[in-house]
mmCIF file of C-alpha atoms and ligand atoms in Angstrom:
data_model
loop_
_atom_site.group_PDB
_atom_site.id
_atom_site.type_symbol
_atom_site.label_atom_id
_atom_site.label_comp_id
_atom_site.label_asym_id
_atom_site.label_seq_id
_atom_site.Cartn_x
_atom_site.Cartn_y
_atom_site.Cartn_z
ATOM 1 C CA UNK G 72 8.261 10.950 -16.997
ATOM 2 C CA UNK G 73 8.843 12.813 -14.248
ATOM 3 C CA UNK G 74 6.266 16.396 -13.690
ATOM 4 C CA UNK G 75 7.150 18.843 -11.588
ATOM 5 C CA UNK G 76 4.361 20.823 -9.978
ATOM 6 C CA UNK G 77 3.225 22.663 -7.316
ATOM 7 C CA UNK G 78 -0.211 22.455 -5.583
ATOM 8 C CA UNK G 79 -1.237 25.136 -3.208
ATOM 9 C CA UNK G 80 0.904 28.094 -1.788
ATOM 10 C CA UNK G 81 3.705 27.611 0.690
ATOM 11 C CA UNK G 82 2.359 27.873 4.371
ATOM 12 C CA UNK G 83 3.899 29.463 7.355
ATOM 13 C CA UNK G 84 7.546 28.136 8.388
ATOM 14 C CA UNK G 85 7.742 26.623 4.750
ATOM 15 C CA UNK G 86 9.145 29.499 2.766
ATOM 16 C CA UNK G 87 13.201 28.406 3.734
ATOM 17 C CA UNK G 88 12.865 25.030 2.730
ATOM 18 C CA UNK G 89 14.449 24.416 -0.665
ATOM 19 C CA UNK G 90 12.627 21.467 -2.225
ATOM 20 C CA UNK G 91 9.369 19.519 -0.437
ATOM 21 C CA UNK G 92 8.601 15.954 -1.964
ATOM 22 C CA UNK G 93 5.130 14.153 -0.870
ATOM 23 C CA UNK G 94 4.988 10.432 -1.376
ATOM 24 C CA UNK G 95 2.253 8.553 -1.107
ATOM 25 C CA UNK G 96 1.972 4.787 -1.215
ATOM 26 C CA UNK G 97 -0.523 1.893 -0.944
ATOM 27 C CA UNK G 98 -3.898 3.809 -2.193
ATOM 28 C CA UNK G 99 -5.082 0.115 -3.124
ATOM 29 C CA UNK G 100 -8.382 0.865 -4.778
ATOM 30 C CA UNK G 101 -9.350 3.820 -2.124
ATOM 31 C CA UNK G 102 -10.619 7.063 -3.997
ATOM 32 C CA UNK G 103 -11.919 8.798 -1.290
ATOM 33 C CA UNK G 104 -8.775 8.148 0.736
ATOM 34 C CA UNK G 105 -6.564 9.493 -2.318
ATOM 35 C CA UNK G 106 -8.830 13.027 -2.806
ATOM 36 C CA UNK G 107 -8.301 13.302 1.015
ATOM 37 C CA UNK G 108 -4.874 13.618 0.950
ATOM 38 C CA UNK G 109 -4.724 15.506 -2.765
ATOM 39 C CA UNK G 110 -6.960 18.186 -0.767
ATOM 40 C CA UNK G 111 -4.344 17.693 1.943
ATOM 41 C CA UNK G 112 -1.662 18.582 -0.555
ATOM 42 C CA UNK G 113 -3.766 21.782 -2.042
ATOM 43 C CA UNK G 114 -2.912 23.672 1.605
ATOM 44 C CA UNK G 115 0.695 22.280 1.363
ATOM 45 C CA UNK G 116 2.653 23.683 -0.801
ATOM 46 C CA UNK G 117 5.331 20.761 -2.777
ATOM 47 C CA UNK G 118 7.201 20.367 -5.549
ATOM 48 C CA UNK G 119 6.128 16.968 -6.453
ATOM 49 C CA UNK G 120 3.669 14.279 -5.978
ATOM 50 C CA UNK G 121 5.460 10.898 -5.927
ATOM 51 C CA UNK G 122 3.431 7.517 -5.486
ATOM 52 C CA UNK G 123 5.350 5.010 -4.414
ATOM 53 C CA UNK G 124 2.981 1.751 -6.008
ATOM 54 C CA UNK G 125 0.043 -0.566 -5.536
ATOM 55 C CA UNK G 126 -2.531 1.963 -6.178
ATOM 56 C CA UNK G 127 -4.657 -0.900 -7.204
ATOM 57 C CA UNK G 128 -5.675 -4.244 -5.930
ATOM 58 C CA UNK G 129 -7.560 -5.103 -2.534
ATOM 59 C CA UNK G 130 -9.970 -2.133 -2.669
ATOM 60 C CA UNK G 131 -13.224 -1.297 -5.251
ATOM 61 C CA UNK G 132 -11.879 1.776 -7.158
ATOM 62 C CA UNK G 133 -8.108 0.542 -8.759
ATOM 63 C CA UNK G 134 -9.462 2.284 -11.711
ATOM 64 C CA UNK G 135 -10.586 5.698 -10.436
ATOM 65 C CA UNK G 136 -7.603 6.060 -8.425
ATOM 66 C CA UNK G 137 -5.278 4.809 -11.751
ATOM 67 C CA UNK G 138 -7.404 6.769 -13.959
ATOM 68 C CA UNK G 139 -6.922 10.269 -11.021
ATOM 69 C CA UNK G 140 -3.146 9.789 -11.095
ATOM 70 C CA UNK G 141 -2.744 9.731 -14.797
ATOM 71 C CA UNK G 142 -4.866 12.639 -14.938
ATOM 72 C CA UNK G 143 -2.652 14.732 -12.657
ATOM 73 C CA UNK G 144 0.591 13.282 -14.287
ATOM 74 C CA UNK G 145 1.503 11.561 -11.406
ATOM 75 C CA UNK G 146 4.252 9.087 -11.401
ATOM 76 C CA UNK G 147 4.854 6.123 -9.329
ATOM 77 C CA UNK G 148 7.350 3.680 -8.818
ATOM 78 C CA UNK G 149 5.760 -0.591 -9.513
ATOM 79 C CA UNK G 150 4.311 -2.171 -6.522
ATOM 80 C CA UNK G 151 3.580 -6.259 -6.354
ATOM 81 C CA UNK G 152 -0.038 -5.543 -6.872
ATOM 82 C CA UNK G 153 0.200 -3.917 -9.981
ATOM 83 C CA UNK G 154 2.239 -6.754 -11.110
ATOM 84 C CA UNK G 155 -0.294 -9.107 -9.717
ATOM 85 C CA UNK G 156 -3.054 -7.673 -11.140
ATOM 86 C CA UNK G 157 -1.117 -7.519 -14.716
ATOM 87 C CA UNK G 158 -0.790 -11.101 -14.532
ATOM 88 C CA UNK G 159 -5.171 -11.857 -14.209
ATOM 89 C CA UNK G 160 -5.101 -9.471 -17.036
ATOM 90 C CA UNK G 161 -2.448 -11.677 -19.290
ATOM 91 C CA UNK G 162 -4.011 -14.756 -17.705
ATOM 92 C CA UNK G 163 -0.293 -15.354 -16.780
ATOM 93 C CA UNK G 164 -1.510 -17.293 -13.729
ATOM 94 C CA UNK G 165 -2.216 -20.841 -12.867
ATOM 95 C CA UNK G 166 -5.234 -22.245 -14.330
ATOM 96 C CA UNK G 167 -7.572 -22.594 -11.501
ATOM 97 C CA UNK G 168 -6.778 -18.866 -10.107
ATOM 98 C CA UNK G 169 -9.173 -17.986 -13.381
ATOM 99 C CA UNK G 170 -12.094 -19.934 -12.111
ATOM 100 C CA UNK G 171 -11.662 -21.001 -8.391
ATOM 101 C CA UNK G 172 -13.913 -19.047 -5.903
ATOM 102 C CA UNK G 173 -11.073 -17.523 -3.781
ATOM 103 C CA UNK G 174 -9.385 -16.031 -6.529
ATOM 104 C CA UNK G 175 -13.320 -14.245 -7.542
ATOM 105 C CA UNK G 176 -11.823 -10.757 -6.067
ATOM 106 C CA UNK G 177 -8.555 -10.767 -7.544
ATOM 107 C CA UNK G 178 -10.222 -11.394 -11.112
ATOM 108 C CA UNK G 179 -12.540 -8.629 -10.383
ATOM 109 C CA UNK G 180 -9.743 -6.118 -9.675
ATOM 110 C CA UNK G 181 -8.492 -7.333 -13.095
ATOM 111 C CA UNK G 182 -11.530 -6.829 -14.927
ATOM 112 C CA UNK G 183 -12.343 -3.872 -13.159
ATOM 113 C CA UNK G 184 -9.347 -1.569 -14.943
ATOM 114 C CA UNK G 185 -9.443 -0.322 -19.004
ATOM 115 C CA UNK G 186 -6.803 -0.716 -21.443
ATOM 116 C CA UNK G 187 -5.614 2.371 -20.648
ATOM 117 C CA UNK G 188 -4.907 1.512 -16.832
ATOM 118 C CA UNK G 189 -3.194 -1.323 -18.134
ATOM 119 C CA UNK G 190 -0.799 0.584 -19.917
ATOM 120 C CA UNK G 191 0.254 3.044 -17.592
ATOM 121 C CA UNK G 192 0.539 0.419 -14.522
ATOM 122 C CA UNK G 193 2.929 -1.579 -16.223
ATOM 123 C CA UNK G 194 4.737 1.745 -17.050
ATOM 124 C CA UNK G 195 5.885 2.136 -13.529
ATOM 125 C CA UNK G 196 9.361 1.520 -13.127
ATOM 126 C CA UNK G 197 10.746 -0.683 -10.000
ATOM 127 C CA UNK G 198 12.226 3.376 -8.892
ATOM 128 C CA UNK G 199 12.089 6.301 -9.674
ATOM 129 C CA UNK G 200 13.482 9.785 -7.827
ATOM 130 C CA UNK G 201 12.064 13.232 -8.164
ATOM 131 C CA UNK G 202 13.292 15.130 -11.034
ATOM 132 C CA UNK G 203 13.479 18.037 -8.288
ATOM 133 C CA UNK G 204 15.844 15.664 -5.951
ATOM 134 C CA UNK G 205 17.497 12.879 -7.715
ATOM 135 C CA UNK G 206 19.133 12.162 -4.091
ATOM 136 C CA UNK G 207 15.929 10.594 -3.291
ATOM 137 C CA UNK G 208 15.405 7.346 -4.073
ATOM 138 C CA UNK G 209 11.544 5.801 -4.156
ATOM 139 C CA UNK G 210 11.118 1.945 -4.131
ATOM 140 C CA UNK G 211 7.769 0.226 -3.890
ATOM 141 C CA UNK G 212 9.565 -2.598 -0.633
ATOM 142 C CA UNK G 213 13.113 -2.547 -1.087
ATOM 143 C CA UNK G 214 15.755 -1.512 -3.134
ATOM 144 C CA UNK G 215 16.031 -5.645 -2.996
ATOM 145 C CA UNK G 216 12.348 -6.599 -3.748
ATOM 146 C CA UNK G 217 8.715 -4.803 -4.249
ATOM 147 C CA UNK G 218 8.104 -7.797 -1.880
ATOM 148 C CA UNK G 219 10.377 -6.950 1.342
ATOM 149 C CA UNK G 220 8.444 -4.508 3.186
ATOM 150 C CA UNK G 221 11.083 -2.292 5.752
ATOM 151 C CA UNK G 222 9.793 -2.184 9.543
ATOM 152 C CA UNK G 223 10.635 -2.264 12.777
ATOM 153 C CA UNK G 224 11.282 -5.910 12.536
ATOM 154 C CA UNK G 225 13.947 -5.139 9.619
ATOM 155 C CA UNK G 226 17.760 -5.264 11.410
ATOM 156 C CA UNK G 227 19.100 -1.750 11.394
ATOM 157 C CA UNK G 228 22.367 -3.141 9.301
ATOM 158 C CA UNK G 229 19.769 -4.016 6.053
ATOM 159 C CA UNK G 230 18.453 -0.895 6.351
ATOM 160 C CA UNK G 231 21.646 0.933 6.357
ATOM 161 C CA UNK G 232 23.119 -1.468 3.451
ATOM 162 C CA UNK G 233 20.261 -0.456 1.076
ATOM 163 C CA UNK G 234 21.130 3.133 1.806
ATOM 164 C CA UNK G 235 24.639 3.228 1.007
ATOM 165 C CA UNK G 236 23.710 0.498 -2.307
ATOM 166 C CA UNK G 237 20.768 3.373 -3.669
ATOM 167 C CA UNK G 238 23.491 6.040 -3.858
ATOM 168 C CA UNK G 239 20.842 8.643 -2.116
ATOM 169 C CA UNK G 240 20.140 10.525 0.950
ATOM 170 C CA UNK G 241 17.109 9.495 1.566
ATOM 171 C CA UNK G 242 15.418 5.936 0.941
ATOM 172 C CA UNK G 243 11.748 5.929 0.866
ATOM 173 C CA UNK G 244 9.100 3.030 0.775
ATOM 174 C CA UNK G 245 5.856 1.469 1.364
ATOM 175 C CA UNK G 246 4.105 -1.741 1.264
ATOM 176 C CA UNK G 247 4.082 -2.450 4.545
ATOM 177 C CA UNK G 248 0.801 0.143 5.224
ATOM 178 C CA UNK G 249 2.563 0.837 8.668
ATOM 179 C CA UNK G 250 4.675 4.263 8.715
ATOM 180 C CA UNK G 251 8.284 3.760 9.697
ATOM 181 C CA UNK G 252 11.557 6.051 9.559
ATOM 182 C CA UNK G 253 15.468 5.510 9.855
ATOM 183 C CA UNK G 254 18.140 8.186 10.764
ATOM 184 C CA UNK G 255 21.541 6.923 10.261
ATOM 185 C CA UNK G 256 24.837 8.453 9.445
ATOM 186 C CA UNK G 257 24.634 6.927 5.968
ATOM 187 C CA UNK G 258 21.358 8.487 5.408
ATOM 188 C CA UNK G 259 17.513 8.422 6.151
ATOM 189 C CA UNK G 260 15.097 5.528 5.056
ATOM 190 C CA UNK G 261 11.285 6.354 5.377
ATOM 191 C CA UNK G 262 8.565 4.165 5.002
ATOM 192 C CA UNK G 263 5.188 6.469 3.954
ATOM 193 C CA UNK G 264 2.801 3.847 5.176
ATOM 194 C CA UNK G 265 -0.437 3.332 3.576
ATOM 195 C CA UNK G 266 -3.030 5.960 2.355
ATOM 196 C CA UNK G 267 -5.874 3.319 1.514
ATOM 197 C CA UNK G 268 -5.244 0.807 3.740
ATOM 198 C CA UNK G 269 -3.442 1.429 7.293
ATOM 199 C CA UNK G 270 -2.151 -1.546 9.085
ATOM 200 C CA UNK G 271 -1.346 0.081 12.107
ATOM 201 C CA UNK G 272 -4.813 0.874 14.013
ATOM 202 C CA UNK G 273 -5.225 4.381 12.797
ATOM 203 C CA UNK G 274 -7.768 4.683 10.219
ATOM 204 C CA UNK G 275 -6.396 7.839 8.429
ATOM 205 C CA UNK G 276 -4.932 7.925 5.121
ATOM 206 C CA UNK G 277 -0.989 8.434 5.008
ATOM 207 C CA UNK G 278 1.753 9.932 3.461
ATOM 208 C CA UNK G 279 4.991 11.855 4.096
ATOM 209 C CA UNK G 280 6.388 15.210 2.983
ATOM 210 C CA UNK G 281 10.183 15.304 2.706
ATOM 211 C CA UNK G 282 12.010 18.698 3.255
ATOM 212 C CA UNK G 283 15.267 19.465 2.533
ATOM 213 C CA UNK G 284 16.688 22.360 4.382
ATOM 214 C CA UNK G 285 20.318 23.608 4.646
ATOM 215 C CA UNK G 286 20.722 21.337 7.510
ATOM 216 C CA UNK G 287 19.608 18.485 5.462
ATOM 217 C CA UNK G 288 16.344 16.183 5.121
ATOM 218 C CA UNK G 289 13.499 16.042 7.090
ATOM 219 C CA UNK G 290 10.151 13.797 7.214
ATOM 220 C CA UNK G 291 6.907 15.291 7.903
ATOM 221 C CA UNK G 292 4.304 11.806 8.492
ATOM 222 C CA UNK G 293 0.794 13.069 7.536
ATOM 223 C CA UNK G 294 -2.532 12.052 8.740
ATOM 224 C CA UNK G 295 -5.461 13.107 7.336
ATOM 225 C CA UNK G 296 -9.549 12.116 8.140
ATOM 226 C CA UNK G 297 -11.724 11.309 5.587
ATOM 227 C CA UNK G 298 -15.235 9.836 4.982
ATOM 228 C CA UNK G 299 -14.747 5.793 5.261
ATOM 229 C CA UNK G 300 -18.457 5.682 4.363
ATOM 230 C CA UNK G 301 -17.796 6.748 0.883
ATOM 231 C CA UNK G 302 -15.633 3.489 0.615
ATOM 232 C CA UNK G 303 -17.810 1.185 2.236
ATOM 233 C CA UNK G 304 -20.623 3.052 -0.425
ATOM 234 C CA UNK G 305 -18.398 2.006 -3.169
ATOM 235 C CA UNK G 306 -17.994 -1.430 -1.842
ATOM 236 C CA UNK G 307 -21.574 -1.829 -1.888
ATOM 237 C CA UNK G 308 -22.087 0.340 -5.216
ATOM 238 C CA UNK G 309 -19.052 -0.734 -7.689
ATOM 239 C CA UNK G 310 -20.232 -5.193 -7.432
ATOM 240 C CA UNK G 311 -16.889 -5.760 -5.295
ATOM 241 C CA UNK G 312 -18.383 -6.978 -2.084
ATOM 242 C CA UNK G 313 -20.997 -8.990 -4.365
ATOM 243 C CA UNK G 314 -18.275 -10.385 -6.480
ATOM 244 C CA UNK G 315 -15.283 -10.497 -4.436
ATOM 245 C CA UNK G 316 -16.171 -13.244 -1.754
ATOM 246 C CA UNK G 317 -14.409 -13.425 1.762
ATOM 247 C CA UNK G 318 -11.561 -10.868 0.369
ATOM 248 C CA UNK G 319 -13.661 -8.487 -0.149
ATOM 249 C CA UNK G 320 -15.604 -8.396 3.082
ATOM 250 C CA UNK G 321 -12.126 -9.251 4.638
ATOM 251 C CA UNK G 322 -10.564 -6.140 2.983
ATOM 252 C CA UNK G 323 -13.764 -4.025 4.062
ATOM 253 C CA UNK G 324 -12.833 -5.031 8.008
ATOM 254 C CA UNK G 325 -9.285 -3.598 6.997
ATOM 255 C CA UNK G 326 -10.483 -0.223 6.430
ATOM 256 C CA UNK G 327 -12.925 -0.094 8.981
ATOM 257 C CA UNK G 328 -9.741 -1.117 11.405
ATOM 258 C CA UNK G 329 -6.911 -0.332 10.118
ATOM 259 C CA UNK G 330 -5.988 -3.742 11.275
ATOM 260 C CA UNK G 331 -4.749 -6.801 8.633
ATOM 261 C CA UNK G 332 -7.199 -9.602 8.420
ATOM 262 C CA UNK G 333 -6.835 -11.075 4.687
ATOM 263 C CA UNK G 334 -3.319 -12.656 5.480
ATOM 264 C CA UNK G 335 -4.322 -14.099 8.899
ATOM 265 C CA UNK G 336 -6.939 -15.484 7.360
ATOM 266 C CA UNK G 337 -4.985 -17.080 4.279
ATOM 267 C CA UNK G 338 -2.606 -18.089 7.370
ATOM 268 C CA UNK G 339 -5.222 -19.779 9.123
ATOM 269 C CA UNK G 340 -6.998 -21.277 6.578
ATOM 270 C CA UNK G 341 -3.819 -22.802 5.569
ATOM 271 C CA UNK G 342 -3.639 -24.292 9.013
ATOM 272 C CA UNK G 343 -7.153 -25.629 9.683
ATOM 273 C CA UNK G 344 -6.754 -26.821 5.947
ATOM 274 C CA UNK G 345 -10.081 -25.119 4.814
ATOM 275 C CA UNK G 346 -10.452 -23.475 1.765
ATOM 276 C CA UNK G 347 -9.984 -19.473 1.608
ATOM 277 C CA UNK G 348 -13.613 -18.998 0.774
ATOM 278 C CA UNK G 349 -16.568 -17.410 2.080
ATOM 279 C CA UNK G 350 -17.942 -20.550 3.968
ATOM 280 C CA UNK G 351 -14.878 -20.267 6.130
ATOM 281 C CA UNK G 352 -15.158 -16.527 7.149
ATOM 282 C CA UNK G 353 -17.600 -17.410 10.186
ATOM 283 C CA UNK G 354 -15.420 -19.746 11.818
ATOM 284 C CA UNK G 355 -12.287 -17.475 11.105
ATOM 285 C CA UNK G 356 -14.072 -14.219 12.462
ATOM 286 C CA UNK G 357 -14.922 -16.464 15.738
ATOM 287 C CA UNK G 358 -11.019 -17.112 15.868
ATOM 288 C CA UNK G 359 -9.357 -13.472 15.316
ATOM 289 C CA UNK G 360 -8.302 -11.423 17.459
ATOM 290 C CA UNK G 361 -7.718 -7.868 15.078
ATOM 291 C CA UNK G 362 -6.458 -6.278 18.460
ATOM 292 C CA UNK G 363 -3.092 -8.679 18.355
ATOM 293 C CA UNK G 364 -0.111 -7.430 16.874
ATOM 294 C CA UNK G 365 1.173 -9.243 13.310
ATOM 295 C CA UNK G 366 3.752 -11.044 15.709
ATOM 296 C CA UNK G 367 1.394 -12.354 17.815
ATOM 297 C CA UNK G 368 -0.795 -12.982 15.636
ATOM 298 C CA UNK G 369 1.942 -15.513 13.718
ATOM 299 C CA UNK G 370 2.385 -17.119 17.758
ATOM 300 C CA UNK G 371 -1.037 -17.945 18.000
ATOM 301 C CA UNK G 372 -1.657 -19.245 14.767
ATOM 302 C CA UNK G 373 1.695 -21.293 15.163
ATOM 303 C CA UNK G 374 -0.111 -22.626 18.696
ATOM 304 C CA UNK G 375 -2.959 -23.659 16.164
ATOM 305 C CA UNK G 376 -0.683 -25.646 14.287
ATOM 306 C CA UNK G 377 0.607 -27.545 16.818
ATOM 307 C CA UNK G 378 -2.774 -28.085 18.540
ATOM 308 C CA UNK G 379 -4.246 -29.640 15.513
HETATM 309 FE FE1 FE2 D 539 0.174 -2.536 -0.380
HETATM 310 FE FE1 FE2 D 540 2.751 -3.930 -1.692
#
């Protein structure tokens, strides 16, 4: 169900734009992060709030966040971690994720959310578009896969394909938690990037506000500060560092960095064939460089392959 609604008054230069659309996507667990940018919102006036998936999994608060955006009638399109977390719930996962240690944070996420999360997570749709502008079309990754996240690495002809196969104007994602936008003559692709949990070295939360004008659509990225303490409180606070083994203190460098360190450690242990558990976060943190790109990252872990 799609709510209209409008938060704040308009603000100078806004009055001649005919519809404004905020998306945010990737809040993964990260309250204070989300109230940031709904205060952020309150001095921008829109005309709807669209989340664009994975509100929950790698972060403390899936719940609080879930629990926010059913409160404000938000809707939101299905990311994979929703999914993901649906199957702990169902126990539609293989046998050992239920008991092995490096599975102890995803079955806390589970656990973590009420019936009523459950429900309206596995609501979401795969996409949804505004009720205000049904030429915009919101996926969680692709209009392919909640999997495929769209970045610079993504050739400029997929990009333009998925454009002309959604039928919109503009095509707008997450998932990859790095902002990312597209003009072309068949229309404009956006990726939001990530309000809980940035990969791209800037710690702010992040979302986008999409004008449409007479001249057509525009993207407005946002960044907006807010108190990173208040996560790592809730870390602490909510049992999820205590619980959660080497994800969660691996998810807990994320935010502090706004880098990615849970998949290039999954990489690596992969590699150095150890398991994915707390007795192997020393030797990993000794390895990592967070300062490396994702590409080099994937060369030097490659190089570690071949080395071993
Ligand atoms: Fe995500
Ligand atoms: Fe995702």
């Amino acid at each position: 169900m799609a709510i209209s609604q409008t938060i704040g008054s308009p603000i100078s230069g806004y009055e001649d734009r005919m519809t404004r659309i905020a998306v945010l996507a990737d809040i993964h667990g990260n309250l204070p992060a989300f109230e940031a940018v709904l205060n952020d919102l309150a001095g921008v006036a829109v005309d709807e709030i669209i989340l664009a998936g994975d509100l929950v999994g790698r972060g403390p608060q899936g719940s609080a966040v879930v629990r926010r955006a059913r409160e404000l009638g938000l809707q939101s399109v299905r990311g994979n971690h929703e999914d993901y977390l649906l199957s702990f719930r169902r126990r539609e996962v293989p046998v050992e994720w239920l008991e092995a240690e490096e599975w102890s944070c995803s079955r806390w996420m589970a656990a973590e959310l009420d019936q009523n999360d459950i429900e309206f997570i596995d609501s979401f749709p795969f996409t949804t578009s505004p009720s205000t502008a049904p030429t915009v079309k919101i996926f969680h990754g692709s209009p392919s896969s909640y999997n495929e996240g769209l970045g610079p690495w993504t050739e400029e002809a997929t990009v333009r394909k998925y454009l002309v196969e959604s039928h919109g104007e503009v095509l707008v994602c997450g998932h990859t938690h790095r902002p990312a936008q597209w003009d072309f003559e068949e229309g404009l692709a956006v990726n939001v990037g990530s309000v809980g949990l940035p990969f791209n070295a800037d710690t702010r939360a992040q979302y986008a506000i999409l004008s449409q004008q007479q001249s057509g659509w525009s993207v407005e990225p946002r960044f907006v500060s807010y108190d990173r303490e208040l996560v790592f409180a809730a870390y602490e606070s909510s049992g999820f560092l205590e619980h959660g083994g080497a994800t969660a203190v691996l998810l807990q460098h994320e935010v502090a960095t706004a880098r990615p360190f849970l998949v290039p450690f999954l990489k690596w242990a992969e590699i150095t064939q150890r398991l994915p558990v707390m007795a192997s976060l020393e030797p990993f943190l000794a390895y990592f460089d967070p300062s490396l790109s994702m590409a080099d990252q994937y060369k030097r872990l490659d190089k570690l392959r071949a080395e071993l």
